Coordinates of N, CA, C and O in Angstrom, one line a residue:
M1 N 45.2 -48.0 -64.7 CA 44.4 -48.9 -63.8 C 45.1 -49.0 -62.4 O 44.5 -48.8 -61.4
P2 N 46.4 -49.3 -62.4 CA 47.1 -49.4 -61.1 C 47.0 -48.2 -60.2 O 46.7 -48.2 -59.0
E3 N 47.1 -47.0 -60.9 CA 47.1 -45.7 -60.1 C 45.7 -45.5 -59.6 O 45.5 -45.1 -58.4
V4 N 44.6 -45.8 -60.3 CA 43.3 -45.6 -59.8 C 43.0 -46.5 -58.6 O 42.5 -46.1 -57.6
I5 N 43.4 -47.8 -58.7 CA 43.2 -48.7 -57.6 C 44.0 -48.3 -56.4 O 43.4 -48.3 -55.3
E6 N 45.2 -47.8 -56.6 CA 46.0 -47.4 -55.4 C 45.4 -46.1 -54.8 O 45.4 -46.0 -53.6
Q7 N 44.8 -45.2 -55.6 CA 44.2 -44.0 -55.1 C 42.9 -44.4 -54.3 O 42.6 -43.8 -53.3
I8 N 42.1 -45.3 -54.9 CA 40.9 -45.7 -54.1 C 41.3 -46.3 -52.8 O 40.7 -46.0 -51.8
D9 N 42.4 -47.1 -52.8 CA 42.9 -47.7 -51.6 C 43.3 -46.7 -50.5 O 43.0 -46.9 -49.3
E10 N 43.9 -45.6 -51.0 CA 44.3 -44.6 -50.1 C 43.2 -43.9 -49.3 O 43.4 -43.5 -48.1
V11 N 42.0 -43.8 -49.8 CA 40.9 -43.1 -49.2 C 39.9 -44.0 -48.6 O 39.0 -43.5 -47.9
C12 N 39.9 -45.3 -48.8 CA 38.9 -46.2 -48.3 C 39.3 -46.7 -46.9 O 40.5 -46.7 -46.5
P13 N 38.3 -47.0 -46.1 CA 38.6 -47.5 -44.7 C 39.3 -48.9 -44.8 O 39.1 -49.6 -45.7
R14 N 40.0 -49.2 -43.7 CA 40.7 -50.5 -43.6 C 39.6 -51.6 -43.7 O 38.6 -51.4 -43.1
G15 N 40.0 -52.7 -44.4 CA 39.1 -53.8 -44.5 C 38.2 -53.7 -45.7 O 37.3 -54.6 -45.9
S16 N 38.3 -52.6 -46.5 CA 37.5 -52.5 -47.7 C 37.8 -53.5 -48.7 O 39.0 -54.0 -48.7
K17 N 36.9 -53.7 -49.6 CA 37.1 -54.7 -50.7 C 36.9 -54.0 -52.0 O 35.9 -53.3 -52.2
I18 N 37.8 -54.2 -53.0 CA 37.7 -53.6 -54.3 C 37.5 -54.8 -55.2 O 38.3 -55.8 -55.2
T19 N 36.4 -54.8 -56.0 CA 36.2 -55.8 -57.0 C 36.3 -55.3 -58.4 O 35.7 -54.2 -58.7
L20 N 37.2 -55.9 -59.2 CA 37.5 -55.4 -60.5 C 36.8 -56.4 -61.5 O 37.2 -57.5 -61.6
L21 N 35.9 -55.8 -62.3 CA 35.2 -56.6 -63.3 C 35.8 -56.2 -64.7 O 35.6 -55.0 -65.1
A22 N 36.5 -57.1 -65.4 CA 37.1 -56.7 -66.6 C 37.2 -58.0 -67.5 O 37.3 -59.1 -66.9
P23 N 37.3 -57.8 -68.8 CA 37.4 -59.0 -69.7 C 38.7 -59.7 -69.6 O 38.7 -60.9 -69.8
E24 N 39.8 -59.0 -69.2 CA 41.1 -59.7 -69.1 C 41.7 -59.4 -67.8 O 41.5 -58.3 -67.2
R25 N 42.4 -60.3 -67.3 CA 43.1 -60.1 -66.0 C 44.2 -58.9 -66.1 O 45.1 -59.1 -66.9
P26 N 44.0 -57.9 -65.4 CA 44.9 -56.7 -65.5 C 46.3 -57.1 -65.0 O 46.4 -57.9 -64.1
E27 N 47.3 -56.4 -65.5 CA 48.7 -56.6 -65.1 C 48.8 -56.3 -63.6 O 49.7 -56.9 -62.9
I28 N 48.0 -55.4 -63.1 CA 48.1 -55.0 -61.7 C 48.0 -56.2 -60.7 O 48.6 -56.3 -59.7
L29 N 47.3 -57.2 -61.2 CA 47.1 -58.4 -60.4 C 48.3 -59.3 -60.4 O 48.5 -60.2 -59.6
S30 N 49.1 -59.2 -61.5 CA 50.3 -60.0 -61.6 C 51.5 -59.5 -60.8 O 52.4 -60.2 -60.4
R31 N 51.5 -58.2 -60.5 CA 52.6 -57.6 -59.7 C 52.0 -57.3 -58.3 O 50.8 -57.2 -58.1
K32 N 52.9 -57.2 -57.4 CA 52.5 -56.9 -56.0 C 52.2 -55.4 -55.9 O 53.0 -54.6 -56.3
V33 N 51.0 -55.1 -55.5 CA 50.5 -53.7 -55.3 C 50.4 -53.5 -53.8 O 49.8 -54.3 -53.1
G34 N 51.0 -52.4 -53.3 CA 50.9 -52.2 -51.9 C 49.6 -51.5 -51.5 O 49.5 -50.4 -51.3
L35 N 48.6 -52.4 -51.4 CA 47.3 -51.9 -50.9 C 47.3 -51.9 -49.4 O 47.4 -53.0 -48.8
A36 N 47.1 -50.7 -48.8 CA 47.2 -50.6 -47.3 C 45.9 -50.8 -46.7 O 45.9 -51.3 -45.5
H37 N 44.8 -50.5 -47.3 CA 43.5 -50.5 -46.6 C 42.5 -51.5 -47.2 O 41.5 -51.8 -46.5
S38 N 42.8 -52.1 -48.3 CA 41.8 -52.9 -49.0 C 42.4 -54.1 -49.6 O 43.6 -54.3 -49.7
S39 N 41.5 -55.0 -50.0 CA 41.9 -56.2 -50.8 C 41.3 -56.1 -52.2 O 40.2 -55.4 -52.4
L40 N 41.9 -56.7 -53.1 CA 41.5 -56.6 -54.5 C 41.1 -58.0 -55.0 O 41.8 -58.9 -54.9
T41 N 39.9 -58.1 -55.6 CA 39.4 -59.3 -56.2 C 39.1 -59.0 -57.7 O 38.6 -58.0 -58.0
Y42 N 39.4 -60.0 -58.5 CA 39.2 -59.8 -60.0 C 38.1 -60.8 -60.4 O 38.1 -62.0 -60.0
L43 N 37.1 -60.3 -61.2 CA 36.1 -61.1 -61.8 C 36.2 -61.0 -63.3 O 36.2 -59.8 -63.8
E44 N 36.3 -62.1 -64.0 CA 36.4 -62.0 -65.4 C 35.1 -61.8 -66.0 O 34.1 -62.6 -65.7
G45 N 34.9 -60.8 -66.9 CA 33.7 -60.6 -67.6 C 33.6 -59.3 -68.2 O 34.4 -58.4 -67.9
D46 N 32.7 -59.1 -69.2 CA 32.6 -57.9 -69.9 C 31.6 -57.0 -69.1 O 30.4 -57.3 -68.9
P47 N 32.0 -55.8 -68.6 CA 31.2 -55.0 -67.8 C 30.0 -54.5 -68.6 O 29.0 -54.0 -68.0
S48 N 30.0 -54.6 -69.9 CA 28.8 -54.1 -70.7 C 27.8 -55.3 -70.9 O 26.8 -55.1 -71.6
A49 N 28.2 -56.5 -70.4 CA 27.3 -57.6 -70.6 C 26.4 -57.8 -69.4 O 26.9 -57.9 -68.3
P50 N 25.1 -57.7 -69.6 CA 24.2 -57.9 -68.5 C 24.4 -59.1 -67.6 O 24.3 -59.1 -66.4
S51 N 24.8 -60.2 -68.3 CA 25.1 -61.4 -67.5 C 26.3 -61.3 -66.5 O 26.3 -61.8 -65.4
A52 N 27.3 -60.5 -66.9 CA 28.4 -60.2 -66.0 C 28.0 -59.3 -64.8 O 28.4 -59.6 -63.7
I53 N 27.2 -58.3 -65.1 CA 26.7 -57.4 -64.1 C 25.8 -58.2 -63.1 O 25.8 -58.0 -61.9
Q54 N 25.0 -59.1 -63.6 CA 24.1 -59.9 -62.8 C 24.8 -60.8 -61.8 O 24.2 -61.1 -60.7
Q55 N 26.0 -61.2 -62.1 CA 26.7 -62.0 -61.1 C 27.2 -61.2 -59.9 O 27.6 -61.8 -58.9
L56 N 27.2 -59.9 -60.1 CA 27.5 -59.1 -58.9 C 26.3 -58.8 -58.1 O 25.2 -58.9 -58.5
R57 N 26.5 -58.5 -56.9 CA 25.4 -58.2 -56.0 C 25.4 -56.7 -55.6 O 26.2 -56.3 -54.8
P58 N 24.6 -55.8 -56.3 CA 24.7 -54.4 -56.1 C 24.6 -54.0 -54.6 O 25.3 -53.0 -54.2
E59 N 23.9 -54.7 -53.9 CA 23.7 -54.3 -52.4 C 25.0 -54.5 -51.6 O 25.2 -54.0 -50.5
D60 N 26.0 -55.2 -52.2 CA 27.3 -55.4 -51.5 C 28.3 -54.2 -51.8 O 29.4 -54.3 -51.2
Y61 N 27.9 -53.3 -52.6 CA 28.9 -52.2 -53.0 C 28.4 -50.8 -52.5 O 27.2 -50.5 -52.6
D62 N 29.3 -50.1 -52.0 CA 29.1 -48.7 -51.7 C 29.1 -47.8 -53.0 O 28.4 -46.8 -53.0
A63 N 30.0 -48.2 -53.9 CA 30.1 -47.4 -55.1 C 30.6 -48.2 -56.3 O 31.2 -49.3 -56.0
V64 N 30.2 -47.8 -57.5 CA 30.7 -48.5 -58.7 C 31.4 -47.4 -59.5 O 30.9 -46.3 -59.7
V65 N 32.7 -47.7 -59.9 CA 33.5 -46.8 -60.7 C 33.6 -47.4 -62.1 O 34.1 -48.5 -62.2
C66 N 33.2 -46.6 -63.1 CA 33.2 -47.1 -64.5 C 34.3 -46.3 -65.3 O 34.1 -45.1 -65.4
L67 N 35.3 -46.9 -65.7 CA 36.4 -46.3 -66.5 C 36.3 -46.7 -67.9 O 35.9 -47.8 -68.3
Q68 N 36.6 -45.7 -68.8 CA 36.7 -46.0 -70.3 C 37.9 -47.0 -70.5 O 38.9 -46.8 -70.0
P69 N 37.7 -47.9 -71.4 CA 38.7 -48.9 -71.6 C 39.9 -48.5 -72.5 O 40.8 -49.2 -72.7
G70 N 39.8 -47.3 -73.0 CA 40.9 -46.9 -73.9 C 40.8 -45.6 -74.4 O 40.9 -44.6 -73.7
G71 N 40.5 -45.5 -75.7 CA 40.5 -44.2 -76.4 C 39.3 -43.3 -76.1 O 39.3 -42.2 -76.4
G72 N 38.3 -43.8 -75.4 CA 37.2 -43.0 -75.1 C 36.3 -42.7 -76.3 O 36.1 -41.5 -76.6
T73 N 35.8 -43.7 -76.9 CA 35.1 -43.5 -78.2 C 33.6 -43.6 -77.9 O 33.1 -43.9 -76.7
E74 N 32.8 -43.3 -78.9 CA 31.3 -43.4 -78.7 C 30.9 -44.8 -78.4 O 30.0 -45.1 -77.6
A75 N 31.6 -45.8 -78.9 CA 31.3 -47.2 -78.6 C 31.6 -47.5 -77.1 O 30.8 -48.2 -76.5
D76 N 32.6 -46.8 -76.6 CA 32.9 -47.0 -75.1 C 31.7 -46.4 -74.3 O 31.3 -47.0 -73.3
D77 N 31.2 -45.2 -74.7 CA 30.1 -44.6 -74.1 C 28.9 -45.5 -74.1 O 28.1 -45.6 -73.2
S78 N 28.7 -46.1 -75.3 CA 27.5 -47.0 -75.5 C 27.6 -48.2 -74.5 O 26.6 -48.7 -74.0
K79 N 28.8 -48.8 -74.4 CA 29.0 -49.9 -73.4 C 28.7 -49.4 -72.0 O 28.2 -50.2 -71.2
L80 N 29.1 -48.2 -71.7 CA 28.8 -47.7 -70.4 C 27.3 -47.6 -70.2 O 26.8 -48.0 -69.1
L81 N 26.6 -47.2 -71.1 CA 25.1 -47.1 -71.1 C 24.5 -48.5 -70.8 O 23.6 -48.6 -70.0
V82 N 25.0 -49.5 -71.5 CA 24.5 -50.8 -71.4 C 24.8 -51.3 -69.9 O 24.0 -52.0 -69.3
S83 N 26.0 -51.0 -69.5 CA 26.4 -51.4 -68.1 C 25.5 -50.8 -67.1 O 25.1 -51.4 -66.1
L84 N 25.2 -49.5 -67.3 CA 24.3 -48.8 -66.3 C 22.9 -49.4 -66.3 O 22.3 -49.6 -65.3
L85 N 22.4 -49.7 -67.5 CA 21.1 -50.4 -67.6 C 21.1 -51.7 -66.9 O 20.2 -52.0 -66.2
A86 N 22.2 -52.5 -67.1 CA 22.2 -53.8 -66.5 C 22.3 -53.7 -65.0 O 21.7 -54.4 -64.2
L87 N 23.1 -52.7 -64.5 CA 23.2 -52.5 -63.1 C 21.9 -52.1 -62.5 O 21.4 -52.6 -61.4
Q88 N 21.2 -51.2 -63.2 CA 19.8 -50.8 -62.7 C 18.9 -51.9 -62.7 O 18.1 -52.2 -61.7
Q89 N 18.8 -52.7 -63.7 CA 17.9 -53.9 -63.8 C 18.2 -54.9 -62.8 O 17.3 -55.5 -62.1
T90 N 19.5 -55.2 -62.5 CA 19.9 -56.1 -61.5 C 19.5 -55.7 -60.1 O 19.0 -56.5 -59.3
A91 N 19.7 -54.4 -59.8 CA 19.3 -53.9 -58.5 C 17.8 -53.9 -58.4 O 17.3 -54.4 -57.3
R92 N 17.0 -53.6 -59.4 CA 15.6 -53.6 -59.3 C 15.1 -55.0 -59.1 O 14.2 -55.3 -58.3
A93 N 15.7 -56.0 -59.8 CA 15.3 -57.4 -59.7 C 15.5 -57.9 -58.3 O 14.7 -58.8 -57.8
R94 N 16.5 -57.4 -57.6 CA 16.8 -57.9 -56.3 C 16.1 -57.0 -55.2 O 16.3 -57.3 -54.0
G95 N 15.5 -55.9 -55.7 CA 14.8 -55.0 -54.7 C 15.7 -54.2 -53.9 O 15.4 -53.9 -52.7
V96 N 16.9 -53.8 -54.5 CA 17.9 -53.0 -53.7 C 18.1 -51.7 -54.5 O 17.8 -51.7 -55.7
A97 N 18.7 -50.8 -53.9 CA 19.1 -49.5 -54.5 C 20.3 -49.7 -55.4 O 21.2 -50.5 -55.0
V98 N 20.4 -48.9 -56.4 CA 21.7 -48.9 -57.2 C 22.7 -48.2 -56.4 O 22.4 -47.1 -55.8
P99 N 23.9 -48.7 -56.3 CA 24.9 -48.0 -55.5 C 25.4 -46.7 -56.2 O 25.0 -46.5 -57.4
R100 N 26.1 -45.9 -55.5 CA 26.7 -44.7 -56.1 C 27.5 -45.0 -57.3 O 28.2 -46.0 -57.3
V101 N 27.3 -44.3 -58.4 CA 28.0 -44.6 -59.7 C 28.9 -43.3 -60.0 O 28.4 -42.2 -60.0
V102 N 30.2 -43.6 -60.3 CA 31.1 -42.6 -60.8 C 31.6 -43.1 -62.1 O 32.2 -44.2 -62.1
A103 N 31.4 -42.4 -63.2 CA 31.7 -42.9 -64.5 C 32.4 -41.8 -65.4 O 32.1 -40.6 -65.3
E104 N 33.2 -42.3 -66.2 CA 33.9 -41.5 -67.2 C 33.1 -41.5 -68.5 O 32.8 -42.6 -69.0
V105 N 32.7 -40.4 -69.0 CA 31.9 -40.3 -70.2 C 32.7 -39.4 -71.2 O 33.3 -38.4 -70.9
T106 N 32.7 -39.8 -72.5 CA 33.4 -39.1 -73.5 C 32.5 -38.0 -74.2 O 33.0 -36.9 -74.4
S107 N 31.3 -38.3 -74.5 CA 30.5 -37.5 -75.3 C 29.4 -36.7 -74.4 O 28.7 -37.3 -73.7
P108 N 29.4 -35.4 -74.6 CA 28.3 -34.7 -73.9 C 26.9 -35.1 -74.3 O 26.0 -35.1 -73.4
S109 N 26.7 -35.6 -75.5 CA 25.4 -36.1 -75.9 C 25.0 -37.4 -75.1 O 23.9 -37.6 -74.8
M110 N 26.0 -38.2 -74.8 CA 25.8 -39.4 -74.0 C 25.4 -39.0 -72.6 O 24.4 -39.6 -72.0
L111 N 26.0 -38.0 -72.1 CA 25.6 -37.5 -70.7 C 24.2 -37.0 -70.8 O 23.4 -37.2 -69.8
E112 N 23.8 -36.2 -71.8 CA 22.4 -35.8 -71.9 C 21.4 -37.0 -72.0 O 20.4 -36.9 -71.4
L113 N 21.8 -38.0 -72.7 CA 21.0 -39.2 -72.8 C 20.8 -39.9 -71.5 O 19.7 -40.2 -71.1
I114 N 21.9 -40.0 -70.8 CA 21.8 -40.6 -69.4 C 20.9 -39.8 -68.5 O 20.1 -40.3 -67.8
D115 N 21.1 -38.4 -68.5 CA 20.3 -37.6 -67.7 C 18.8 -37.7 -68.1 O 17.9 -37.6 -67.2
S116 N 18.5 -37.8 -69.4 CA 17.1 -37.9 -69.8 C 16.5 -39.3 -69.4 O 15.3 -39.4 -69.1
R117 N 17.3 -40.3 -69.4 CA 16.9 -41.7 -69.1 C 16.7 -41.9 -67.6 O 15.8 -42.6 -67.2
W118 N 17.6 -41.3 -66.8 CA 17.5 -41.4 -65.3 C 17.5 -40.0 -64.7 O 18.5 -39.7 -64.0
P119 N 16.5 -39.3 -64.8 CA 16.5 -37.9 -64.3 C 16.6 -37.9 -62.8 O 17.1 -36.9 -62.2
G120 N 16.1 -38.8 -62.1 CA 16.1 -38.8 -60.6 C 17.4 -39.3 -60.0 O 17.6 -39.3 -58.8
E121 N 18.3 -39.9 -60.8 CA 19.5 -40.5 -60.2 C 20.6 -39.5 -60.0 O 21.7 -39.8 -59.5
G122 N 20.4 -38.2 -60.4 CA 21.5 -37.2 -60.3 C 22.2 -37.1 -59.0 O 23.4 -36.8 -59.0
D123 N 21.6 -37.3 -57.9 CA 22.2 -37.2 -56.6 C 23.2 -38.4 -56.3 O 24.0 -38.3 -55.5
N124 N 22.9 -39.5 -57.0 CA 23.7 -40.7 -56.7 C 24.6 -41.1 -57.8 O 25.4 -42.0 -57.7
W125 N 24.6 -40.4 -59.0 CA 25.4 -40.7 -60.1 C 26.3 -39.5 -60.4 O 25.8 -38.4 -60.6
D126 N 27.6 -39.7 -60.6 CA 28.5 -38.6 -61.0 C 29.2 -39.0 -62.2 O 29.7 -40.1 -62.3
F127 N 29.2 -38.1 -63.2 CA 29.9 -38.4 -64.5 C 31.0 -37.3 -64.7 O 30.8 -36.2 -64.4
V128 N 32.1 -37.8 -65.3 CA 33.2 -36.9 -65.6 C 33.4 -36.9 -67.1 O 33.5 -38.0 -67.7
L129 N 33.3 -35.8 -67.7 CA 33.6 -35.6 -69.2 C 35.1 -35.4 -69.3 O 35.5 -34.3 -69.2
S130 N 35.8 -36.5 -69.4 CA 37.3 -36.4 -69.3 C 37.9 -35.4 -70.3 O 38.8 -34.7 -70.0
H131 N 37.4 -35.4 -71.5 CA 38.0 -34.5 -72.5 C 37.7 -33.0 -72.1 O 38.6 -32.2 -72.3
E132 N 36.5 -32.7 -71.6 CA 36.2 -31.4 -71.2 C 37.0 -31.0 -70.0 O 37.4 -29.8 -69.8
L133 N 37.2 -31.9 -69.1 CA 38.0 -31.6 -67.9 C 39.4 -31.3 -68.3 O 40.0 -30.3 -67.8
C134 N 40.0 -32.1 -69.1 CA 41.4 -31.8 -69.6 C 41.5 -30.5 -70.4 O 42.4 -29.7 -70.2
A135 N 40.5 -30.3 -71.3 CA 40.5 -29.0 -72.0 C 40.4 -27.8 -71.1 O 41.1 -26.8 -71.3
G136 N 39.5 -27.9 -70.2 CA 39.3 -26.8 -69.2 C 40.6 -26.5 -68.5 O 41.0 -25.3 -68.3
I137 N 41.3 -27.5 -68.0 CA 42.6 -27.3 -67.3 C 43.6 -26.6 -68.2 O 44.3 -25.7 -67.8
L138 N 43.7 -27.1 -69.5 CA 44.7 -26.5 -70.4 C 44.4 -25.1 -70.7 O 45.3 -24.2 -70.8
V139 N 43.1 -24.7 -70.8 CA 42.7 -23.3 -71.0 C 43.1 -22.5 -69.8 O 43.6 -21.4 -70.0
Q140 N 42.9 -23.0 -68.6 CA 43.2 -22.3 -67.4 C 44.7 -22.1 -67.4 O 45.2 -21.0 -67.0
F141 N 45.5 -23.1 -67.8 CA 47.0 -22.9 -67.8 C 47.4 -21.8 -68.8 O 48.3 -21.0 -68.5
A142 N 46.7 -21.7 -69.9 CA 47.0 -20.7 -70.9 C 46.6 -19.3 -70.5 O 47.3 -18.4 -70.6
L143 N 45.4 -19.2 -69.9 CA 44.9 -17.9 -69.5 C 45.4 -17.4 -68.2 O 45.6 -16.2 -68.0
Q144 N 45.7 -18.3 -67.3 CA 46.2 -17.9 -65.9 C 47.4 -18.8 -65.6 O 47.2 -19.7 -64.7
P145 N 48.5 -18.6 -66.1 CA 49.7 -19.4 -65.9 C 50.1 -19.5 -64.4 O 50.7 -20.4 -63.9
E146 N 49.7 -18.4 -63.6 CA 50.0 -18.4 -62.2 C 49.3 -19.5 -61.4 O 49.7 -19.9 -60.3
L147 N 48.2 -20.1 -62.0 CA 47.5 -21.1 -61.4 C 48.1 -22.5 -61.6 O 47.7 -23.5 -61.0
Q148 N 49.1 -22.6 -62.5 CA 49.7 -23.9 -62.8 C 50.2 -24.6 -61.6 O 49.9 -25.8 -61.4
P149 N 50.9 -24.0 -60.6 CA 51.3 -24.7 -59.4 C 50.1 -25.3 -58.6 O 50.2 -26.3 -58.0
V150 N 49.0 -24.5 -58.6 CA 47.8 -25.0 -57.8 C 47.3 -26.2 -58.5 O 47.0 -27.2 -57.8
Y151 N 47.0 -26.2 -59.8 CA 46.5 -27.3 -60.5 C 47.5 -28.5 -60.4 O 47.0 -29.7 -60.3
S152 N 48.7 -28.3 -60.5 CA 49.7 -29.4 -60.4 C 49.6 -30.0 -59.1 O 49.7 -31.3 -59.0
E153 N 49.5 -29.3 -58.0 CA 49.3 -29.8 -56.7 C 48.0 -30.6 -56.6 O 48.0 -31.7 -56.0
L154 N 47.0 -30.1 -57.1 CA 45.7 -30.7 -56.9 C 45.5 -32.0 -57.7 O 44.9 -33.0 -57.3
L155 N 46.1 -32.0 -58.9 CA 45.9 -33.1 -59.9 C 47.0 -34.2 -59.8 O 46.9 -35.2 -60.6
Q156 N 48.1 -34.0 -59.1 CA 49.1 -35.0 -59.0 C 48.5 -36.2 -58.2 O 47.5 -36.2 -57.6
R157 N 49.2 -37.3 -58.4 CA 48.8 -38.6 -57.8 C 48.5 -38.4 -56.3 O 47.5 -38.9 -55.8
D158 N 49.3 -37.7 -55.6 CA 49.2 -37.5 -54.2 C 48.5 -36.2 -53.9 O 48.8 -35.5 -52.9
G159 N 47.6 -35.7 -54.8 CA 46.9 -34.4 -54.6 C 46.1 -34.4 -53.4 O 46.0 -35.3 -52.6
K160 N 45.4 -33.3 -53.2 CA 44.6 -33.0 -52.0 C 43.2 -33.4 -52.2 O 42.7 -33.6 -53.3
E161 N 42.5 -33.4 -51.1 CA 41.1 -33.7 -51.1 C 40.3 -32.5 -50.9 O 40.7 -31.6 -50.1
F162 N 39.1 -32.4 -51.4 CA 38.2 -31.3 -51.2 C 37.0 -31.8 -50.4 O 36.4 -32.9 -50.8
F163 N 36.5 -31.1 -49.5 CA 35.3 -31.4 -48.8 C 34.5 -30.2 -48.8 O 34.9 -29.1 -48.3
L164 N 33.3 -30.2 -49.3 CA 32.4 -29.1 -49.4 C 31.4 -29.1 -48.2 O 30.8 -30.1 -47.9
Q165 N 31.3 -28.0 -47.6 CA 30.4 -27.8 -46.5 C 29.5 -26.6 -46.7 O 29.8 -25.7 -47.5
P166 N 28.3 -26.6 -46.1 CA 27.4 -25.4 -46.2 C 28.1 -24.2 -45.7 O 28.8 -24.2 -44.7
A167 N 27.9 -23.1 -46.4 CA 28.5 -21.8 -46.0 C 28.1 -21.4 -44.6 O 28.9 -20.8 -43.8
S168 N 26.9 -21.9 -44.1 CA 26.4 -21.5 -42.8 C 27.3 -22.1 -41.7 O 27.3 -21.6 -40.6
R169 N 28.1 -23.1 -42.0 CA 29.1 -23.6 -41.1 C 30.2 -22.6 -40.7 O 30.8 -22.7 -39.7
Y170 N 30.5 -21.7 -41.6 CA 31.6 -20.8 -41.4 C 31.2 -19.3 -41.1 O 32.0 -18.6 -40.7
C171 N 29.9 -19.0 -41.4 CA 29.4 -17.7 -41.1 C 28.0 -17.7 -40.8 O 27.2 -18.6 -41.2
A172 N 27.5 -16.6 -40.1 CA 26.1 -16.5 -39.8 C 25.3 -16.2 -41.1 O 25.9 -15.5 -42.0
E173 N 24.1 -16.6 -41.2 CA 23.3 -16.3 -42.3 C 22.9 -14.8 -42.3 O 22.7 -14.2 -41.2
S174 N 23.0 -14.2 -43.4 CA 22.6 -12.7 -43.5 C 21.2 -12.5 -43.8 O 20.4 -13.5 -44.1
D175 N 20.7 -11.3 -43.6 CA 19.3 -11.0 -43.9 C 19.0 -10.7 -45.3 O 18.0 -10.1 -45.7
G176 N 20.0 -11.1 -46.2 CA 19.8 -10.8 -47.6 C 20.4 -9.5 -48.1 O 20.4 -9.2 -49.3
G177 N 21.0 -8.8 -47.2 CA 21.7 -7.5 -47.6 C 23.0 -7.8 -48.3 O 23.5 -8.9 -48.4
E178 N 23.6 -6.7 -48.9 CA 24.9 -6.8 -49.5 C 26.0 -7.0 -48.5 O 25.9 -6.6 -47.4
A179 N 27.0 -7.7 -49.0 CA 28.2 -7.9 -48.1 C 28.8 -6.6 -47.7 O 28.8 -5.6 -48.5
G180 N 29.1 -6.4 -46.5 CA 29.8 -5.2 -46.0 C 28.8 -4.2 -45.5 O 29.2 -3.1 -45.1
E181 N 27.5 -4.5 -45.6 CA 26.5 -3.5 -45.1 C 26.4 -3.5 -43.6 O 26.6 -4.5 -42.9

């Protein structure tokens, strides 16, 4: 948790506010954390309880980050689903849009369920299958050990950022011919 909050702080604009909704006060709030750009507020509550989500005002947030609380079990995925439903219901009741959601999911079947339940939300919701991400990186290390320094650089705490731009920004559009013609 401390590393995630510190990394969010590194990329957010000065004056940003981070609100942490959790059942117990995290240790990060007990120690001094060097947040350079943002302030941190803690709200006690279960993120899978609709009543806890309703006390938040979705229109006040640019993004919601949902992390698994531990082992990443199916029960954790189910709690995420309940949290997403509560967030969606709260936003609709207030007549506002659901903020961008970035969430950690354990089960590919849960991701399929989420996609089937909210097919239009794909542009605003991002999900990370943490086990698949880790497994994919391990396979890449095994198959292409020369990439290990690249992945180590990208995935370390002070890793790099990626910004994707349209290809047209870097080259003129072709007439559909093969490269090199």
